[in-house]
Tab-separated table of C-alpha atoms and ligand atoms in Angstrom:
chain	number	residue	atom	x	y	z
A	1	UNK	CA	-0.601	12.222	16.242
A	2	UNK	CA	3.015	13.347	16.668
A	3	UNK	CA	6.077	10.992	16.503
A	4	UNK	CA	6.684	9.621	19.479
A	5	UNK	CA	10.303	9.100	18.352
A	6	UNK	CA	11.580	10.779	15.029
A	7	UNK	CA	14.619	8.544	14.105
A	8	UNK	CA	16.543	10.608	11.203
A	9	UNK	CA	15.514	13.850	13.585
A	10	UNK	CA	17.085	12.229	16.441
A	11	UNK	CA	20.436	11.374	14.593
A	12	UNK	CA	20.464	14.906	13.461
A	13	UNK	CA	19.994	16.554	17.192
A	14	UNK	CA	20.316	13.936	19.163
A	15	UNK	CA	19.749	16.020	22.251
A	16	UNK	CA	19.696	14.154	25.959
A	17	UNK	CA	16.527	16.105	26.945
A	18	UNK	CA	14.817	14.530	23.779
A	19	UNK	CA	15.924	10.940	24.693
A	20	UNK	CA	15.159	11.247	28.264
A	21	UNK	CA	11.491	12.384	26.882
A	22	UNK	CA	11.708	9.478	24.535
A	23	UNK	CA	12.934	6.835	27.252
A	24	UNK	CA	10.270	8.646	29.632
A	25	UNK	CA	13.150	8.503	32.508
A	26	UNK	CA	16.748	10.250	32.693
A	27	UNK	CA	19.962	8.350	31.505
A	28	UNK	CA	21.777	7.835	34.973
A	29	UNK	CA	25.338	7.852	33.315
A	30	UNK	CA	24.220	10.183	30.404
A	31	UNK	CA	27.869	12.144	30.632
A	32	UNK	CA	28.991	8.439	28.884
A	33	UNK	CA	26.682	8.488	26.188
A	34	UNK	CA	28.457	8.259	22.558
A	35	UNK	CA	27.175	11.092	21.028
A	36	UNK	CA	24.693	9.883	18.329
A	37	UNK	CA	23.909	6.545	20.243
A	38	UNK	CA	20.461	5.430	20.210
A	39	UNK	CA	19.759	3.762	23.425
A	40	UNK	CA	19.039	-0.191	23.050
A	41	UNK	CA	15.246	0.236	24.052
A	42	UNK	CA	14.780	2.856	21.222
A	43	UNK	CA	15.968	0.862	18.981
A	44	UNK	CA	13.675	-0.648	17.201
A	45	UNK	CA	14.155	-2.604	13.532
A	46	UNK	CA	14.691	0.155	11.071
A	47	UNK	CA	12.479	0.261	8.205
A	48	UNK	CA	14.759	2.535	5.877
A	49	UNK	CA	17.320	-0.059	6.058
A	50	UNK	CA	17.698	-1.264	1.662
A	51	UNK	CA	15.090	1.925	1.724
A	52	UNK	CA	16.163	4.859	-1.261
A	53	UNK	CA	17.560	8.007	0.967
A	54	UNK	CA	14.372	9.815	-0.620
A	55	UNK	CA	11.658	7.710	0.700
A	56	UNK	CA	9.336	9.973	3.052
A	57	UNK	CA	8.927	8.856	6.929
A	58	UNK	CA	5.460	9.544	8.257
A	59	UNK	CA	6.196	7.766	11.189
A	60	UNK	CA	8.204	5.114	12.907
A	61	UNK	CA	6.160	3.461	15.799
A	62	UNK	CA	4.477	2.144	13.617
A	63	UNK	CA	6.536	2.341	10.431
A	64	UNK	CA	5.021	4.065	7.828
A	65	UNK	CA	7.055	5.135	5.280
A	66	UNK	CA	5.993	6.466	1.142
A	67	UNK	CA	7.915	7.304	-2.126
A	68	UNK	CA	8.159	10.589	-3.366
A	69	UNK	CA	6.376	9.917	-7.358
A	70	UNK	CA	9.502	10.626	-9.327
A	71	UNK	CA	10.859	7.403	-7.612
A	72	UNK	CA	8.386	5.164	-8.539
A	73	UNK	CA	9.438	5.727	-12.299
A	74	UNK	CA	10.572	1.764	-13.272
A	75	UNK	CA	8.484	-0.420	-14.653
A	76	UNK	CA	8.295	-3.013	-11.679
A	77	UNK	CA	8.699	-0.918	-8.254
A	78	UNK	CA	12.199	-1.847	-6.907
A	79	UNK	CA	11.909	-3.310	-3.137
A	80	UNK	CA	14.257	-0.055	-2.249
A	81	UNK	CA	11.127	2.016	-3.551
A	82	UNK	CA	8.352	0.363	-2.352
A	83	UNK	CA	5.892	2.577	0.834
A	84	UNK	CA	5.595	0.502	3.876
A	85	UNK	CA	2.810	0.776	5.934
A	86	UNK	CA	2.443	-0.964	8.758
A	87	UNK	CA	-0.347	-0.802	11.604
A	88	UNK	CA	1.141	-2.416	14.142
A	89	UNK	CA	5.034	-4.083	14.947
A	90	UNK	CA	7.269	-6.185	12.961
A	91	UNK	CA	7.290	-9.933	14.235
A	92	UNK	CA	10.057	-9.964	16.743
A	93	UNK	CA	10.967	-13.319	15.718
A	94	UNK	CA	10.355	-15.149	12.285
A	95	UNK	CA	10.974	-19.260	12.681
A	96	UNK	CA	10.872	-20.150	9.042
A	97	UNK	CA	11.575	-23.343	9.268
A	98	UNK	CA	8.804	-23.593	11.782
A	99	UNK	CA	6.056	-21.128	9.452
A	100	UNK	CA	2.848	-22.979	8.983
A	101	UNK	CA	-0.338	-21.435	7.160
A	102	UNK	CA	-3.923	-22.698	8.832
A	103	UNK	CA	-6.994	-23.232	6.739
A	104	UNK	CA	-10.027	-23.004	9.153
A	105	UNK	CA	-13.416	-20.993	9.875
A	106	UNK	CA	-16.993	-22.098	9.865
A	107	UNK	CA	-17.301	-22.300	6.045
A	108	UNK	CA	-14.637	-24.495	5.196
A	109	UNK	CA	-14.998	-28.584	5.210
A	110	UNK	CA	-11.349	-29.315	6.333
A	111	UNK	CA	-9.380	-27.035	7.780
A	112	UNK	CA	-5.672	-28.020	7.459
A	113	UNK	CA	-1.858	-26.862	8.512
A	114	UNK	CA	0.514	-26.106	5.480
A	115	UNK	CA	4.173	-25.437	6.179
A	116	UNK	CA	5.841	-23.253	3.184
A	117	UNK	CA	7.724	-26.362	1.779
A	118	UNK	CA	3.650	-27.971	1.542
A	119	UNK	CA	3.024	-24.746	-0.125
A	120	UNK	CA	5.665	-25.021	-2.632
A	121	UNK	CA	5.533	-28.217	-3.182
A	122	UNK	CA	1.522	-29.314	-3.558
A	123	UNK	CA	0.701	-26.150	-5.783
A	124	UNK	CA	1.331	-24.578	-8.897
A	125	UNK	CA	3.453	-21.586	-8.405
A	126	UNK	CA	2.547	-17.896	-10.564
A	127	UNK	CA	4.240	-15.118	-10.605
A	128	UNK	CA	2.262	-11.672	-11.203
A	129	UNK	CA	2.857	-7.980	-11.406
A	130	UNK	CA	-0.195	-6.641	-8.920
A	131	UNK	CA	-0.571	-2.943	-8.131
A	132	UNK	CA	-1.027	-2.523	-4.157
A	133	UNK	CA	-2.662	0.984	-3.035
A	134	UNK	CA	-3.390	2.012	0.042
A	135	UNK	CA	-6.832	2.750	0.689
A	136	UNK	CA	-5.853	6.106	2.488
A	137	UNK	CA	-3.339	7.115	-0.462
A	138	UNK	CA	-3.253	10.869	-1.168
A	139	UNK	CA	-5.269	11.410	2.169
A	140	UNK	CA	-3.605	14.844	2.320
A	141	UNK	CA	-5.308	16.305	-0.317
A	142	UNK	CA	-8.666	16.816	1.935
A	143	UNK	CA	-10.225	19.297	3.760
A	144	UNK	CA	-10.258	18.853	6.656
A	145	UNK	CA	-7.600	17.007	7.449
A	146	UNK	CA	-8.842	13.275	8.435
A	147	UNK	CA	-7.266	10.823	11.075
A	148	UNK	CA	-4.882	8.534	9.277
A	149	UNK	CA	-1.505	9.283	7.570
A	150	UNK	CA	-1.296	11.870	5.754
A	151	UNK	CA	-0.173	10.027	2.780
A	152	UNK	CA	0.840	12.789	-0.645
A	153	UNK	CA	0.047	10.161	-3.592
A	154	UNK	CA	3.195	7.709	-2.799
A	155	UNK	CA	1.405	5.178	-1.076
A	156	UNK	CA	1.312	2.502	-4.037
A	157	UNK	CA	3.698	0.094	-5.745
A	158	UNK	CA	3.841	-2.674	-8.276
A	159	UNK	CA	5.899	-5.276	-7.839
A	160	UNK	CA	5.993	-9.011	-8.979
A	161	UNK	CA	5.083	-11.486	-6.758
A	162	UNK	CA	5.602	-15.201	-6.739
A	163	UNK	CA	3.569	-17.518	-4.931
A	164	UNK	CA	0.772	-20.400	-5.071
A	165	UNK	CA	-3.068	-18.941	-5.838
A	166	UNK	CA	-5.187	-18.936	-2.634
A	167	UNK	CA	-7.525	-20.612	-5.091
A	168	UNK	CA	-5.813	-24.107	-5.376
A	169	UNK	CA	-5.244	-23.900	-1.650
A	170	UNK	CA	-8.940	-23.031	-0.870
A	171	UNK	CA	-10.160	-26.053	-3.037
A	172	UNK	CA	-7.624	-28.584	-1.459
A	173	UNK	CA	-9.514	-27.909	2.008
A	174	UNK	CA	-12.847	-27.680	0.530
A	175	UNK	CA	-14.617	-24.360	0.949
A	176	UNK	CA	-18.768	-25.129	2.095
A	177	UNK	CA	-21.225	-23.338	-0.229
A	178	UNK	CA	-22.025	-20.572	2.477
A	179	UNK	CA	-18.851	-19.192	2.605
A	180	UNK	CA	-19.094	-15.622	2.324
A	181	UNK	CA	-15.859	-13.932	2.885
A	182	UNK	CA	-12.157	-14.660	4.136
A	183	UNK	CA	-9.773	-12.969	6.783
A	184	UNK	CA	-6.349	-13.200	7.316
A	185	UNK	CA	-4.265	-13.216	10.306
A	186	UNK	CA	-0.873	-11.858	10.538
A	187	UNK	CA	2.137	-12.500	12.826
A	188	UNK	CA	2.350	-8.849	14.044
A	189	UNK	CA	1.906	-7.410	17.241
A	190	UNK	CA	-0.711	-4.941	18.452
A	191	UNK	CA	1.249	-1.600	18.947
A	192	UNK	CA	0.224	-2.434	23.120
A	193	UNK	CA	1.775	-5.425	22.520
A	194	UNK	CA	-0.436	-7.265	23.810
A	195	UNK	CA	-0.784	-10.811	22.042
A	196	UNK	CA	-4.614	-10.949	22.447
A	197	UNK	CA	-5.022	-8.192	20.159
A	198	UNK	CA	-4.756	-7.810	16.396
A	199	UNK	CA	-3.142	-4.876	14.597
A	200	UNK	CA	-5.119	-5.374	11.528
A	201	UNK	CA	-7.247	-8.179	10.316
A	202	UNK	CA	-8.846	-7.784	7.295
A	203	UNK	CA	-10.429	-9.933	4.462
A	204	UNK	CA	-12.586	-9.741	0.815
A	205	UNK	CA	-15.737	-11.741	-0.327
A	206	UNK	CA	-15.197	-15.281	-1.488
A	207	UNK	CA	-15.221	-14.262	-5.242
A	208	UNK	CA	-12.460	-11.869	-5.178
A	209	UNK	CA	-10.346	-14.716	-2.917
A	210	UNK	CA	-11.364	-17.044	-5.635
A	211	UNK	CA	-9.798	-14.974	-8.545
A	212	UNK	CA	-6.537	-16.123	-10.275
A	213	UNK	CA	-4.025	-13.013	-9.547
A	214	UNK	CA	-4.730	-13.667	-5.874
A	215	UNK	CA	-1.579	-15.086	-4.270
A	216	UNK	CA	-0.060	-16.638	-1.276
A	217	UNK	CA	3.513	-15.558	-1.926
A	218	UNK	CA	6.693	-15.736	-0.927
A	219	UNK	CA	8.430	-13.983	-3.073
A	220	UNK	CA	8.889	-10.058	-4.166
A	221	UNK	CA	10.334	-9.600	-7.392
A	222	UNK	CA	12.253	-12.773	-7.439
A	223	UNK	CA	13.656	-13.239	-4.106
A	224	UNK	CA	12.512	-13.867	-0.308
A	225	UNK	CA	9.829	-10.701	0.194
A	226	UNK	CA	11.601	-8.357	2.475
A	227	UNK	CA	10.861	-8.243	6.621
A	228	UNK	CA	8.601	-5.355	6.470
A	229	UNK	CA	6.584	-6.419	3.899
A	230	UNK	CA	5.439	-9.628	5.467
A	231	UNK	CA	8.351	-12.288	5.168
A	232	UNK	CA	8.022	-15.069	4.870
A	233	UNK	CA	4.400	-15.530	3.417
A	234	UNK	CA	1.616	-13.083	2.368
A	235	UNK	CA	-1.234	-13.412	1.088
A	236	UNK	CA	-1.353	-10.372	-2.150
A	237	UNK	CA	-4.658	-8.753	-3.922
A	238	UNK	CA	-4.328	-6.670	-6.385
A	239	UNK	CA	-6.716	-3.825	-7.169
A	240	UNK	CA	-8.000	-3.100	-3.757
A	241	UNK	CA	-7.010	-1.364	-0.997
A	242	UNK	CA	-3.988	-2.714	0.328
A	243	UNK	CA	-4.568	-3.407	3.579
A	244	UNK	CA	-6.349	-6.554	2.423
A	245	UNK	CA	-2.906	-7.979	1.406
A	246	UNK	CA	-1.959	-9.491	4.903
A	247	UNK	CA	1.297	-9.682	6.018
A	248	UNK	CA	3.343	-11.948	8.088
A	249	UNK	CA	0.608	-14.806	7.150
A	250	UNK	CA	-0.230	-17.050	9.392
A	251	UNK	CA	-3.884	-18.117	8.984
A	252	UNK	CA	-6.929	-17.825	6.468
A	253	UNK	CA	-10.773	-17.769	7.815
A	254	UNK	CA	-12.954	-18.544	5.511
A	255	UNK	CA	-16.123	-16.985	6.545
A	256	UNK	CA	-19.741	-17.808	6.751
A	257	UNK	CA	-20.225	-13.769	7.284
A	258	UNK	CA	-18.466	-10.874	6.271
A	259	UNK	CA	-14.791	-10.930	8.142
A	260	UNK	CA	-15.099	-9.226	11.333
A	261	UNK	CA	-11.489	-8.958	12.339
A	262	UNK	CA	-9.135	-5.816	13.747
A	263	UNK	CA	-9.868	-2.842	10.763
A	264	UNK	CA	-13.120	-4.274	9.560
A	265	UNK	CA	-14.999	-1.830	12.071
A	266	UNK	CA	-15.901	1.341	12.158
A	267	UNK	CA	-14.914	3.471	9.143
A	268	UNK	CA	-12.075	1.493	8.351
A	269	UNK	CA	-11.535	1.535	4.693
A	270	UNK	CA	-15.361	2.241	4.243
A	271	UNK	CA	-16.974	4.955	2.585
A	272	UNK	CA	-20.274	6.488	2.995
A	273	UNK	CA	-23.002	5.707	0.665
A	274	UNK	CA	-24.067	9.227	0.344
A	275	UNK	CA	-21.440	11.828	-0.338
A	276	UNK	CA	-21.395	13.683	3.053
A	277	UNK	CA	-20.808	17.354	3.653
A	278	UNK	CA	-16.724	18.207	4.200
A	279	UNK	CA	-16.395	17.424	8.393
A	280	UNK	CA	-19.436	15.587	9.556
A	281	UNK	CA	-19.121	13.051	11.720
A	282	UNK	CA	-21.555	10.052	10.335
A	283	UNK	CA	-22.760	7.213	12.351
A	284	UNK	CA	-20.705	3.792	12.041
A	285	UNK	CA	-23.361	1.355	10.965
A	286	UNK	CA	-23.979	-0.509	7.981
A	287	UNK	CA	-26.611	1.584	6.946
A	288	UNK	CA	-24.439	4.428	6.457
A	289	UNK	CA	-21.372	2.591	5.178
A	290	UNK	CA	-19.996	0.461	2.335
A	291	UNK	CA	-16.752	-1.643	2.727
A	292	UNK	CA	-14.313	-0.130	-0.240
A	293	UNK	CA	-13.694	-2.801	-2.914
A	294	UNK	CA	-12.240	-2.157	-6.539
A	295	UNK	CA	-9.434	1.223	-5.873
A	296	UNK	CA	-10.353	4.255	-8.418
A	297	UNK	CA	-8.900	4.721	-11.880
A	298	UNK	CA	-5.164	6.766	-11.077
A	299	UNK	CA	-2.183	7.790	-13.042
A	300	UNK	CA	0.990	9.504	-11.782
A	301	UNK	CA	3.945	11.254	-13.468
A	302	UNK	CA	6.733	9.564	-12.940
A	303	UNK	CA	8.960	11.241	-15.237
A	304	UNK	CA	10.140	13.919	-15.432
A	305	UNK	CA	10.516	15.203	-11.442
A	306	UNK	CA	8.613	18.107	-10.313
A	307	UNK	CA	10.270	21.177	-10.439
A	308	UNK	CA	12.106	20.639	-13.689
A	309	UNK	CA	14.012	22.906	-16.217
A	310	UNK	CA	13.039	22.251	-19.777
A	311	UNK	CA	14.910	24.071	-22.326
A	312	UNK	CA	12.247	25.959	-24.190
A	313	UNK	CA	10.813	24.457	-27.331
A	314	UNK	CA	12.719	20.767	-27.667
A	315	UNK	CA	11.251	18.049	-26.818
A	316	UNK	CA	10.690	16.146	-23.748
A	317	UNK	CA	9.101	12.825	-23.087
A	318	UNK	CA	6.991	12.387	-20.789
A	319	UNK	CA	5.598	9.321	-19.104
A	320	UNK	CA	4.349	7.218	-15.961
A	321	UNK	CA	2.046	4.272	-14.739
A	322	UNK	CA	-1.841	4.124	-14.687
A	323	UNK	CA	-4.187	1.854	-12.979
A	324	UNK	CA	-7.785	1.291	-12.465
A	325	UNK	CA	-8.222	-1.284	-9.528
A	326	UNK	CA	-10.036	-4.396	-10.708
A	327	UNK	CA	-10.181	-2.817	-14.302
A	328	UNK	CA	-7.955	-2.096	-17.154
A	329	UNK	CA	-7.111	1.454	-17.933
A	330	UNK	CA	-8.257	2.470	-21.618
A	331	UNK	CA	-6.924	5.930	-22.224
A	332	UNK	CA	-4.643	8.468	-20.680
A	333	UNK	CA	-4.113	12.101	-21.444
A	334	UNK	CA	-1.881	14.994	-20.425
A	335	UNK	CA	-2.781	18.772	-20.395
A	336	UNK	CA	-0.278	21.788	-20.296
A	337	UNK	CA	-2.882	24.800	-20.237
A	338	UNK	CA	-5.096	23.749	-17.236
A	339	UNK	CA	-6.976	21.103	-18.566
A	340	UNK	CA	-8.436	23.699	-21.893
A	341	UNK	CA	-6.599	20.738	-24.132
A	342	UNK	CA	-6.076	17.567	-23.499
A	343	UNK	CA	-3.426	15.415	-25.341
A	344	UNK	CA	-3.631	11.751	-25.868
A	345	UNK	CA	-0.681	9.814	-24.659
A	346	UNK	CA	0.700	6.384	-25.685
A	347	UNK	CA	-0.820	3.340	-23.341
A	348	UNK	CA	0.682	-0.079	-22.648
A	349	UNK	CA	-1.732	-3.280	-21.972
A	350	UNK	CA	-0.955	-4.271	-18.560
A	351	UNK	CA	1.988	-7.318	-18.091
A	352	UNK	CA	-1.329	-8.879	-16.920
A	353	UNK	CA	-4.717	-8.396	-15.119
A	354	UNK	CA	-4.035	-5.744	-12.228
A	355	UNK	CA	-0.851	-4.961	-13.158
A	356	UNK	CA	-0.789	-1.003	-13.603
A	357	UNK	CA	-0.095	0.410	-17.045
A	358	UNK	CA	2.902	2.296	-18.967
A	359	UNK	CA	1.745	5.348	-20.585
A	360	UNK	CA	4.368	7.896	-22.170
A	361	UNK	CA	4.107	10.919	-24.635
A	362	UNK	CA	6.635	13.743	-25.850
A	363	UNK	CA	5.515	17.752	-25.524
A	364	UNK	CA	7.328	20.501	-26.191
A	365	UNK	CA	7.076	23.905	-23.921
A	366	UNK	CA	6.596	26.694	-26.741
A	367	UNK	CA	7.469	29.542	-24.975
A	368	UNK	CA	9.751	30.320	-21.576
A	369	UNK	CA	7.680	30.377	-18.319
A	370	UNK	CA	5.651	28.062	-16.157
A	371	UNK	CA	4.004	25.314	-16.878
A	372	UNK	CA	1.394	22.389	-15.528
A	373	UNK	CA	1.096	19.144	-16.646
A	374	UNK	CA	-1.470	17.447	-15.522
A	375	UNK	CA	-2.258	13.624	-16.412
A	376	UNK	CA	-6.268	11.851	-16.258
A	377	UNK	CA	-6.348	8.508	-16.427
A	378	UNK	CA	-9.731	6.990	-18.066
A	379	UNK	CA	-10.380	3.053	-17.259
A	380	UNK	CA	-12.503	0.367	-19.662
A	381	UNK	CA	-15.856	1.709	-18.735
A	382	UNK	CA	-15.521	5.446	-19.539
A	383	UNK	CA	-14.881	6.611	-15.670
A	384	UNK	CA	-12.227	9.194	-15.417
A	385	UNK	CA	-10.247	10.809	-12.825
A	386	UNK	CA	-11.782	14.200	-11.151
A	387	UNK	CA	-9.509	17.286	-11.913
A	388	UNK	CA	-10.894	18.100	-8.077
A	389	UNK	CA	-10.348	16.549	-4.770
A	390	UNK	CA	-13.115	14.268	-4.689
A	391	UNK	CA	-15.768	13.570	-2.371
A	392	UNK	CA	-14.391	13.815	1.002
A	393	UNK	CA	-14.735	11.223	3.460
A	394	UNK	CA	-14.274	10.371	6.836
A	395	UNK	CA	-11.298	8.210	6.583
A	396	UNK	CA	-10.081	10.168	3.996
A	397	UNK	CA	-9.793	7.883	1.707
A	398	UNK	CA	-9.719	6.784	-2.502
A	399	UNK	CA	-8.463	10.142	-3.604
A	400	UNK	CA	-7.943	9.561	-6.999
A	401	UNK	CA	-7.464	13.706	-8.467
A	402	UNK	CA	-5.460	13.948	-11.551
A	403	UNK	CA	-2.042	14.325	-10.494
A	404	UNK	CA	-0.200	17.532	-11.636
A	405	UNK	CA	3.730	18.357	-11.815
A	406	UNK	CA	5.426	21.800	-12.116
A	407	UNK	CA	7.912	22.764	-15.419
A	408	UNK	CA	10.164	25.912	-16.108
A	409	UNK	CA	10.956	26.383	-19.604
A	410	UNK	CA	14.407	28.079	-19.776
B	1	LIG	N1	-0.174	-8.205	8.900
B	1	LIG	C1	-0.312	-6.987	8.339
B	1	LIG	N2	-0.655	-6.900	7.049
B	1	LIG	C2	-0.812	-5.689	6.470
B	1	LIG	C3	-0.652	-4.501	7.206
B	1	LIG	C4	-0.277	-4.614	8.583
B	1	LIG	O1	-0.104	-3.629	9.303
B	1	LIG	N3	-0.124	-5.877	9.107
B	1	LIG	N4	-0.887	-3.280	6.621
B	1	LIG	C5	-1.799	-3.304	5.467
B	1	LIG	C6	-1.909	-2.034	4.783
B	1	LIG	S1	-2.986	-0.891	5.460
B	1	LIG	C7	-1.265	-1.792	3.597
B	1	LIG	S2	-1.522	-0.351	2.748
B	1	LIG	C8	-0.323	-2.775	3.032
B	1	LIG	C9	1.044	-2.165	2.827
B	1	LIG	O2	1.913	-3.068	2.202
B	1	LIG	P1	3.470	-2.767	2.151
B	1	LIG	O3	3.910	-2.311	3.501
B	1	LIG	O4	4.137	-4.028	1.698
B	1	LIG	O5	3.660	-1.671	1.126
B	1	LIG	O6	-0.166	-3.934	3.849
B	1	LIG	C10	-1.358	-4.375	4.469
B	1	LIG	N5	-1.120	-5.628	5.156
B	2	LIG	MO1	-3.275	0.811	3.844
């Protein structure tokens, strides 16, 4: 779909017959409009406000916004760094004081009402470093095209989140033994606005819910998470797709079936159990489809940028993050002749469980010219990244192909 309103295009031309198209009426005093005003109804809350100049819009209504991968080069992603991606509108207004988290659904014993002091104050608190990926990242790379953002492969961060595990919360209400899943529910609106409907409602199976690195936070790297990425409380899962990490958290279900909120239908972050030819439209039933879990083994180059000069034969380091969803990563290597060698770079162990990895190596460019380098990632059990697109899909999603950057020696 097109824009309906392209912000940073707007400032730039700013004509009347593009905000009259935009406002879907004329401007009756338009000969008294500022030049570069954006009229009040327009205006929505801008999402590249504290956002680096480079980050890449694919859309404001609703915001969806990625990092180029040279930008994503420190260790813990920076909040001015981190893609937003949003599938519906930002809560108009947030009543902290008034923010209460519900406990309910058939499978647990008794629900209960938390208000963030309860939250901060009953549990434990933990801080981790959790990689968060959107399912659709690097959706651009298939053929066809698929519905969905066209994301390149900047639709991923890792950033440090403190909060209480959903764990101690989970036993404190008492979860029945045939709970199968939970769902979350977000303060958000539907992009119709209508409050009956949900922009996005998603959940995982009890087990993954149960695990230690899962969070209800309130904090991104050390201070109050940010608007757009679901202030004041969030529930955070690292390792699979993001979308599961529901923002603007205002209730947990837990389930005595598989969650069957907003984006739990169709194809929504689902794959087909049987690779499918390039294009074809498969049915939307169970039988055909698999809810995605654990993200792919990835690595990006983070350093150095794309496009680079390299003096000829000195040498350069080289180096970026890799990740594996629910697994570590046990190897990473980086290729300058098209993948006919393969060199074996230096890993990090992860700051902890689903945290992504450091890896860095040097390389000199012998001769003057152009060069690849491309980087495959390998995780614990010996699965490594395709040097090819790989299977495509109809949501176009989990592309995990090696990444590969462009160098001039000089
Ligand atoms: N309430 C709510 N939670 C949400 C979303 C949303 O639109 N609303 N988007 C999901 C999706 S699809 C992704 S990829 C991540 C993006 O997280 P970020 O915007 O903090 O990077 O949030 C997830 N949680
Ligand atoms: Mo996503």
């Amino acid at each position: 779909m097109k824009l309906s309103f392209d912000r940073r295009g707007f400032l730039k031309k700013s004509s009347l017959a593009a905000i009259a198209t935009a406002l879907g009426t004329e401007i009756v005093f338009a000969d008294k409009l500022p030049k570069r005003y954006i009229p009040v109804l327009l205006d929505e809350k801008d999402a590249l406000k504290g956002k680096a100049t480079e980050m890449i819009v694919q859309g404001d209504r609703p915001w969806n916004v990625e990092a180029p991968l040279d930008l994503l080069d420190d260790r813990i992603t920076p909040v001015e760094k981190m893609f937003i991606r949003n599938n519906g509108l930002v809560p108009e207004k947030i009543d902290i004081k008034n923010w209460t988290l519900t406990i309910d659904g058939e499978s647990v014993k008794n629900p209960k009402t938390y208000t963030l002091a309860d939250l901060k104050k009953r549990f434990k608190q933990h801080t981790y470093q959790l990689v968060l990926e959107c399912g659709g990242n690097g959706r651009s790379g298939f053929q066809p095209q698929t519905s969905g953002n066209a994301w390149g492969q900047g639709a991923v961060h890792c950033a440090e989140w403190t909060g209480v595990r959903l764990k101690d919360i989970l036993n404190d209400v008492g979860v029945k033994s045939d709970a199968v899943y939970i769902g979350y529910h977000g303060s958000d609106l539907h992009l119709s606005k209508d409050p009956k409907k949900e922009a996005i409602s998603r959940g995982v199976p009890i087990k993954k819910a149960l695990e230690e690195e899962t969070l209800i936070a309130w904090q991104l790297n050390g201070k109050d998470i940010p608007e757009f990425h679901g202030y004041p409380l969030r529930l955070v899962i690292g390792g699979w797709p993001a979308s599961v990490s529901g923002k603007w958290l205002n209730r947990i279900s837990v389930r005595n079936k598989v969650h069957d909120g907003a984006k739990m239908e169709g194809h929504s972050y689902k794959l087909p159990k049987s690779p499918v030819q390039p294009g074809t439209d498969v049915p939307t039933t169970d039988e055909y489809f698999r809810i995605i879990e654990s993200m792919p083994v990835k690595s990006v180059i983070t350093y150095p940028k794309t496009g680079a000069i390299i003096p000829t034969g000195t040498e350069i380091a080289l180096r970026g993050h890799a990740w594996a969803g629910d697994f570590s990563v046990k190897q990473v290597d980086v290729s300058v002749d098209f993948g006919a060698t393969w060199q074996n770079c230096t890993l990090e162990a992860p700051a902890n469980r689903l945290a992504w990895q450091h890896w860095n190596t040097k390389l000199k460019l012998p001769v003057k010219g152009y060069y690849e380098v491309w980087v495959r990632a390998t995780d614990e059990k010996g699965v490594a990244q395709p040097m090819v697109i790989p299977a495509w899909n109809p949501g176009g999603y989990l592309n995990n192909a090696c990444e590969r950057i462009a160098l001039m020696a000089e």
